[in-house]
Amino acid sequence: MARTPLLSRQWSFLRTLKAKELITIARAIGANTTGTKPALISNIETQLSPADKTSLKSVEKRNQKPIQQRKDDYSIISIDMGIRNLAYCHFTLPPTWLQSTNETVKPVINRWDRIDVFRNSDKDDEKVPDNVVAREEDKHSFSPSLYAAHAYTLLTNTILPLQPTHVLIERQRFRSLGASAVQEWTLRVNMFEAMLYATLQTLSSAGLWEGEVVPVLPSKVAKYWIADKGVTRVESSNTKKIKIGMVRDMIDKEWGFQVEGEQALTTVDLFTRKSRVKRRSSVGNKLGKVGSGKSPAMKFDDLADCVLQGLAWMRWEKNKQLVREKGEKVVDSWIKEENPENKSRSRSTKI
C-alpha cells in the first residue's frame, strides 16, 4: 500500500483531488504526469518547493528559490539537440515576467536558427565541403576531443554571446519508442549533449558565465502542447505536423510570442511559406542567412520544437509562481478549464 506523502500545509489541498485533476496540475507546471496519486502529489510538491533546482549551479546554491525576480531582462535560449540539425531559439523577457498580475507579457524572439555543428566554424565565411564533413564524421564518430571542440565552438561563438540567463537543453534518450536497438546517431547526439553540459559547467565554475542550465524532457513538452489532440506515441509524424502547424498558427495570429531581428524574421519568412515547391527553390539561397550549415533542406520540425520547448518552460515557471501565490484558487480555474462540463471541482476524500 502506497504511503501518503508528507505535505506542507500550503499544499494539503492536493490530497482531496482525483488523479485526473492532479495530472492537470502536473502538466501545467512541468511535473511528471505518471504514477500513483501519492507519486503525482510528490511530483507536484517537488516542483513547487523552493528546493526545486535543475541547473548546474553548485550544491550550496541549489537551496535558493527556482526563479527570482530580476532587475535585468531574462535571456533564455532553448536548444533542440542534434548534430546535423541543431535548432535554437533566443527569447528575451522583461523583469516583470513572473508578476502574477502581468498576463500580457509576450516573449520576444531575437534569434531563431538551425545549425549543422560540423559546419559551424570559427569563421562565418569559411565553407566546409560536404565530402570533407562526411569524412570527418566517419573518421571521428566517437572522438571525445572532436565533440568537445565543437561544443566549445558552438557555445562561445553562438550561444554565450547572447548572454543567456537560462539555457534549456532538450534531454536525449538512448532508445525511441521502446526499441531494443540503440542507434549510432543517437549515441553521437548523447555524447554532444554531455559535452555541452560539461563545457557550461566548466565556464560557470570558472566564473566566465553566470546562468542556469535546465534539461527539458521532450515528452513533457509534447504532453503540455498536444495532450488534448489525441496523438499517441506511435504517431510521431503526426506529432511533428501538429507542432509545426501550431507554431505557424502562433506566427499568423501573433499570439504566444513576437519576433524581432533580421535573422529571426528571415526564419519566420521561410517557416510560414505554404508552397513546398517555392520553398525548395528558395531555401538553398537563403539558408546561408538562416542556418550555419549549408544543408539543402530546412528542418521545420526542429525549429518548431525549440520554440515550443522554450514557451512551455516559461509557462511552467509562470504557473508555478501563480500556484505559490494563489494556491487552490488558480488550481480550481485550471481544472474547470480542462473539464468545462463540471460546474464545480469534484473531490475525493482518499488518496
XYZ file of C-alpha atoms in Angstrom:
351
model
C 0.000 0.000 0.000
C 1.423 3.373 -1.037
C 2.204 5.820 1.708
C 0.548 9.212 1.766
C 3.252 11.814 1.095
C 4.024 14.319 3.832
C 2.747 17.653 2.577
C 3.259 21.138 3.879
C 0.058 22.817 4.978
C 0.253 25.039 1.890
C -0.255 22.062 -0.445
C -2.503 19.907 1.733
C -5.463 20.507 -0.610
C -3.741 18.248 -3.169
C -4.862 15.210 -1.150
C -8.502 15.962 -1.944
C -8.035 15.868 -5.727
C -8.614 12.998 -8.116
C -5.773 11.544 -10.166
C -7.036 13.178 -13.365
C -7.061 16.562 -11.650
C -3.560 16.028 -10.298
C -2.362 15.222 -13.813
C -3.822 18.539 -14.991
C -1.794 20.396 -12.359
C 1.351 18.372 -13.065
C 1.141 19.076 -16.788
C 0.645 22.803 -16.138
C 3.841 23.111 -14.065
C 6.065 20.658 -15.940
C 5.980 17.862 -13.350
C 5.900 14.157 -14.167
C 2.366 13.041 -15.014
C 2.749 9.296 -14.441
C 2.471 7.146 -11.339
C 0.071 6.665 -8.445
C -1.728 9.515 -6.703
C 0.897 9.739 -3.936
C 3.595 9.861 -6.632
C 1.750 12.616 -8.519
C 1.358 14.657 -5.340
C 5.041 14.209 -4.555
C 5.993 15.275 -8.090
C 3.875 18.412 -7.841
C 5.189 19.415 -4.422
C 8.779 18.863 -5.576
C 8.265 21.268 -8.471
C 6.615 23.873 -6.246
C 9.081 23.700 -3.355
C 11.958 26.207 -3.088
C 14.453 23.323 -3.305
C 13.440 22.616 -6.927
C 16.591 23.289 -8.925
C 17.670 21.716 -12.193
C 20.582 23.974 -13.057
C 24.318 23.365 -12.999
C 24.838 25.652 -10.008
C 26.873 24.462 -7.050
C 25.236 22.319 -4.368
C 25.259 25.242 -1.935
C 23.183 27.358 -4.322
C 20.553 24.712 -5.038
C 18.590 25.640 -1.932
C 17.677 29.006 -3.412
C 14.258 29.643 -4.908
C 13.962 28.413 -8.525
C 13.380 31.692 -10.323
C 13.852 35.061 -8.655
C 12.642 38.451 -9.800
C 15.394 40.147 -11.800
C 16.342 43.751 -12.404
C 17.516 42.991 -15.941
C 15.806 41.179 -18.796
C 15.655 37.406 -18.838
C 17.670 35.953 -21.719
C 16.528 32.400 -22.458
C 17.994 30.087 -25.088
C 16.101 26.928 -25.993
C 18.127 24.217 -27.767
C 16.643 21.313 -29.717
C 19.524 18.835 -29.721
C 21.103 17.483 -32.852
C 24.375 17.495 -34.762
C 23.400 17.982 -38.380
C 20.215 19.767 -37.309
C 20.657 21.582 -34.007
C 17.986 24.265 -33.651
C 17.974 27.062 -31.111
C 15.765 29.994 -30.259
C 16.703 33.058 -28.208
C 13.939 34.673 -26.131
C 14.031 37.793 -24.005
C 11.537 38.716 -21.316
C 11.204 41.831 -19.131
C 11.879 41.665 -15.369
C 8.111 41.859 -14.728
C 7.549 38.484 -16.411
C 6.850 36.499 -13.246
C 4.488 39.013 -11.681
C 1.174 37.200 -11.475
C -0.807 40.368 -12.284
C 1.012 40.795 -15.594
C -0.681 38.356 -18.005
C 0.027 40.189 -21.269
C 3.817 39.933 -21.431
C 4.973 38.156 -24.588
C 8.484 36.760 -25.004
C 10.469 38.288 -27.861
C 12.360 36.019 -30.258
C 15.627 37.680 -31.277
C 17.319 34.720 -32.968
C 15.801 31.544 -34.380
C 18.219 29.362 -36.268
C 19.331 25.871 -37.238
C 22.968 24.786 -37.189
C 24.974 21.941 -38.612
C 27.516 21.557 -35.818
C 30.242 20.166 -38.080
C 29.968 23.226 -40.331
C 29.660 25.777 -37.530
C 33.222 27.007 -37.938
C 35.012 29.876 -36.219
C 34.871 31.972 -39.390
C 31.498 32.918 -40.819
C 32.851 32.969 -44.388
C 34.594 29.591 -44.116
C 32.855 26.935 -46.200
C 33.448 23.256 -45.497
C 32.693 20.912 -48.442
C 30.145 18.161 -47.831
C 32.642 15.394 -48.584
C 35.111 16.782 -46.014
C 32.428 16.897 -43.335
C 31.328 13.345 -44.152
C 34.907 12.050 -43.892
C 35.381 13.892 -40.591
C 32.213 12.368 -39.158
C 33.148 8.833 -40.247
C 36.719 9.129 -39.034
C 35.906 10.658 -35.666
C 32.459 9.211 -34.991
C 33.039 8.844 -31.263
C 36.072 11.063 -30.725
C 35.589 12.956 -27.416
C 38.161 15.581 -28.405
C 36.308 16.375 -31.637
C 32.929 16.705 -29.933
C 34.434 18.772 -27.124
C 35.873 21.205 -29.674
C 32.534 21.507 -31.480
C 30.699 22.039 -28.173
C 33.117 24.803 -27.174
C 32.823 26.465 -30.587
C 29.030 26.380 -30.531
C 28.816 27.818 -27.035
C 31.471 30.518 -27.325
C 30.624 31.658 -30.877
C 26.842 31.313 -30.954
C 25.163 30.761 -27.572
C 27.076 32.686 -24.899
C 27.460 35.936 -26.913
C 23.671 36.250 -26.460
C 24.321 36.465 -22.682
C 21.763 33.840 -21.639
C 20.449 33.721 -18.091
C 18.924 30.292 -18.788
C 19.935 27.627 -21.316
C 17.264 24.991 -21.945
C 18.609 21.767 -23.452
C 16.386 19.056 -24.880
C 17.004 15.880 -22.880
C 18.113 12.962 -25.046
C 17.065 9.312 -24.925
C 19.012 6.201 -25.798
C 16.010 4.498 -27.365
C 12.991 5.643 -29.338
C 9.505 4.161 -28.891
C 10.871 1.362 -26.701
C 13.055 -0.134 -29.436
C 15.709 -2.577 -28.241
C 18.425 -1.257 -30.568
C 20.397 1.900 -29.793
C 21.144 3.791 -32.993
C 24.697 5.012 -33.616
C 23.496 8.524 -34.364
C 21.669 8.580 -31.026
C 24.948 7.859 -29.248
C 26.605 10.719 -31.109
C 23.941 13.200 -30.066
C 24.083 11.946 -26.482
C 27.837 12.490 -26.451
C 27.442 16.006 -27.784
C 24.759 16.737 -25.192
C 27.153 15.661 -22.424
C 29.886 17.881 -23.888
C 27.577 20.908 -23.752
C 26.806 20.274 -20.091
C 30.477 19.745 -19.238
C 31.575 22.919 -21.040
C 28.864 25.048 -19.436
C 29.716 23.630 -16.006
C 33.379 24.467 -16.526
C 32.647 28.005 -17.682
C 30.259 28.535 -14.767
C 32.683 27.156 -12.160
C 35.490 29.303 -13.575
C 33.333 32.416 -13.252
C 33.241 33.004 -17.007
C 29.454 32.671 -17.288
C 26.606 33.218 -14.859
C 23.490 31.359 -15.798
C 21.464 28.216 -15.335
C 21.222 25.105 -17.481
C 17.843 23.363 -17.483
C 17.272 19.903 -19.018
C 13.824 19.599 -20.601
C 12.162 16.280 -21.441
C 10.539 16.416 -24.901
C 7.742 14.144 -23.657
C 6.694 16.792 -21.122
C 6.679 19.470 -23.808
C 4.549 17.278 -26.094
C 2.076 16.494 -23.310
C 1.770 20.172 -22.468
C 1.009 21.311 -26.021
C -0.833 18.398 -27.654
C -2.294 16.382 -24.782
C -5.794 17.272 -25.944
C -5.267 16.270 -29.592
C -5.323 12.506 -29.122
C -1.831 11.844 -30.506
C -0.227 8.561 -29.460
C 3.474 7.739 -29.187
C 3.378 5.805 -32.447
C 2.080 8.787 -34.391
C 5.391 10.670 -34.331
C 4.894 12.053 -37.848
C 1.514 13.449 -36.840
C 3.085 14.977 -33.738
C 5.631 16.796 -35.894
C 2.917 18.116 -38.203
C 0.873 19.337 -35.242
C 3.862 21.145 -33.724
C 4.799 22.822 -36.991
C 1.177 23.840 -37.570
C 0.926 25.180 -34.030
C 3.980 27.433 -34.421
C 2.768 28.657 -37.814
C -0.570 29.467 -36.211
C 1.201 31.412 -33.465
C 3.039 33.427 -36.099
C -0.032 34.057 -38.262
C -2.260 35.087 -35.354
C 0.530 36.862 -33.439
C -0.066 35.048 -30.176
C 2.426 33.360 -27.862
C 5.443 35.440 -28.853
C 6.646 38.303 -31.032
C 9.627 38.345 -33.371
C 12.336 40.988 -33.734
C 15.666 40.988 -35.530
C 16.522 40.440 -39.187
C 17.760 36.859 -38.749
C 14.688 35.715 -36.801
C 12.360 37.405 -39.296
C 14.101 35.579 -42.154
C 13.429 32.270 -40.427
C 9.809 33.270 -39.899
C 9.501 34.041 -43.616
C 10.765 30.578 -44.555
C 8.785 28.846 -41.831
C 5.439 30.264 -42.852
C 5.649 29.696 -46.603
C 2.881 27.401 -47.745
C 4.201 26.251 -51.127
C 6.658 23.367 -50.869
C 7.814 23.970 -54.447
C 8.653 27.600 -53.803
C 10.300 26.737 -50.505
C 12.584 24.131 -52.090
C 13.784 26.547 -54.732
C 14.386 29.444 -52.352
C 15.647 27.779 -49.208
C 19.004 26.956 -50.770
C 19.629 30.645 -51.484
C 18.540 31.906 -48.082
C 19.888 29.147 -45.879
C 23.191 30.943 -45.523
C 21.294 33.580 -43.515
C 19.085 31.156 -41.620
C 21.408 28.281 -40.808
C 25.152 27.993 -40.355
C 25.022 24.644 -42.168
C 24.543 24.704 -45.921
C 22.014 21.883 -45.993
C 19.621 21.652 -48.970
C 16.541 21.305 -46.775
C 15.231 23.175 -43.760
C 14.161 21.072 -40.778
C 10.972 22.813 -39.741
C 10.147 20.297 -37.004
C 13.415 21.116 -35.191
C 12.726 24.834 -35.441
C 9.226 24.283 -34.080
C 10.498 22.094 -31.246
C 12.951 24.654 -29.882
C 10.236 27.348 -29.848
C 7.621 25.164 -28.167
C 10.184 23.907 -25.638
C 11.096 27.452 -24.648
C 7.492 28.623 -24.433
C 6.478 25.542 -22.411
C 9.249 26.088 -19.859
C 8.326 29.759 -19.469
C 4.688 28.851 -18.900
C 5.659 26.164 -16.373
C 7.681 28.683 -14.385
C 4.876 31.223 -14.616
C 2.312 28.644 -13.492
C 4.481 27.589 -10.559
C 4.627 31.192 -9.440
C 0.853 31.504 -9.773
C 0.292 28.403 -7.623
C 2.737 29.645 -4.993
C 0.903 32.977 -4.800
C -2.741 31.958 -5.305
C -2.703 28.275 -4.375
C -6.013 26.442 -4.548
C -7.776 29.265 -6.374
C -5.681 29.053 -9.540
C -5.741 25.236 -9.457
C -9.550 25.367 -9.458
C -9.512 27.516 -12.586
C -7.215 25.068 -14.433
C -9.384 22.085 -13.578
C -12.581 23.857 -14.622
C -10.955 24.985 -17.877
C -9.924 21.423 -18.756
C -13.278 19.983 -17.660
C -15.816 22.681 -18.554
C -18.729 20.257 -18.169
C -18.094 20.174 -14.421
C -19.615 23.201 -12.747
C -17.589 22.604 -9.615
C -14.435 20.676 -8.950
C -15.034 17.101 -7.901
C -13.045 15.894 -4.924
C -12.093 12.577 -3.458
C -11.553 12.027 0.230
C -8.924 9.287 -0.078
C -5.551 9.026 -1.752
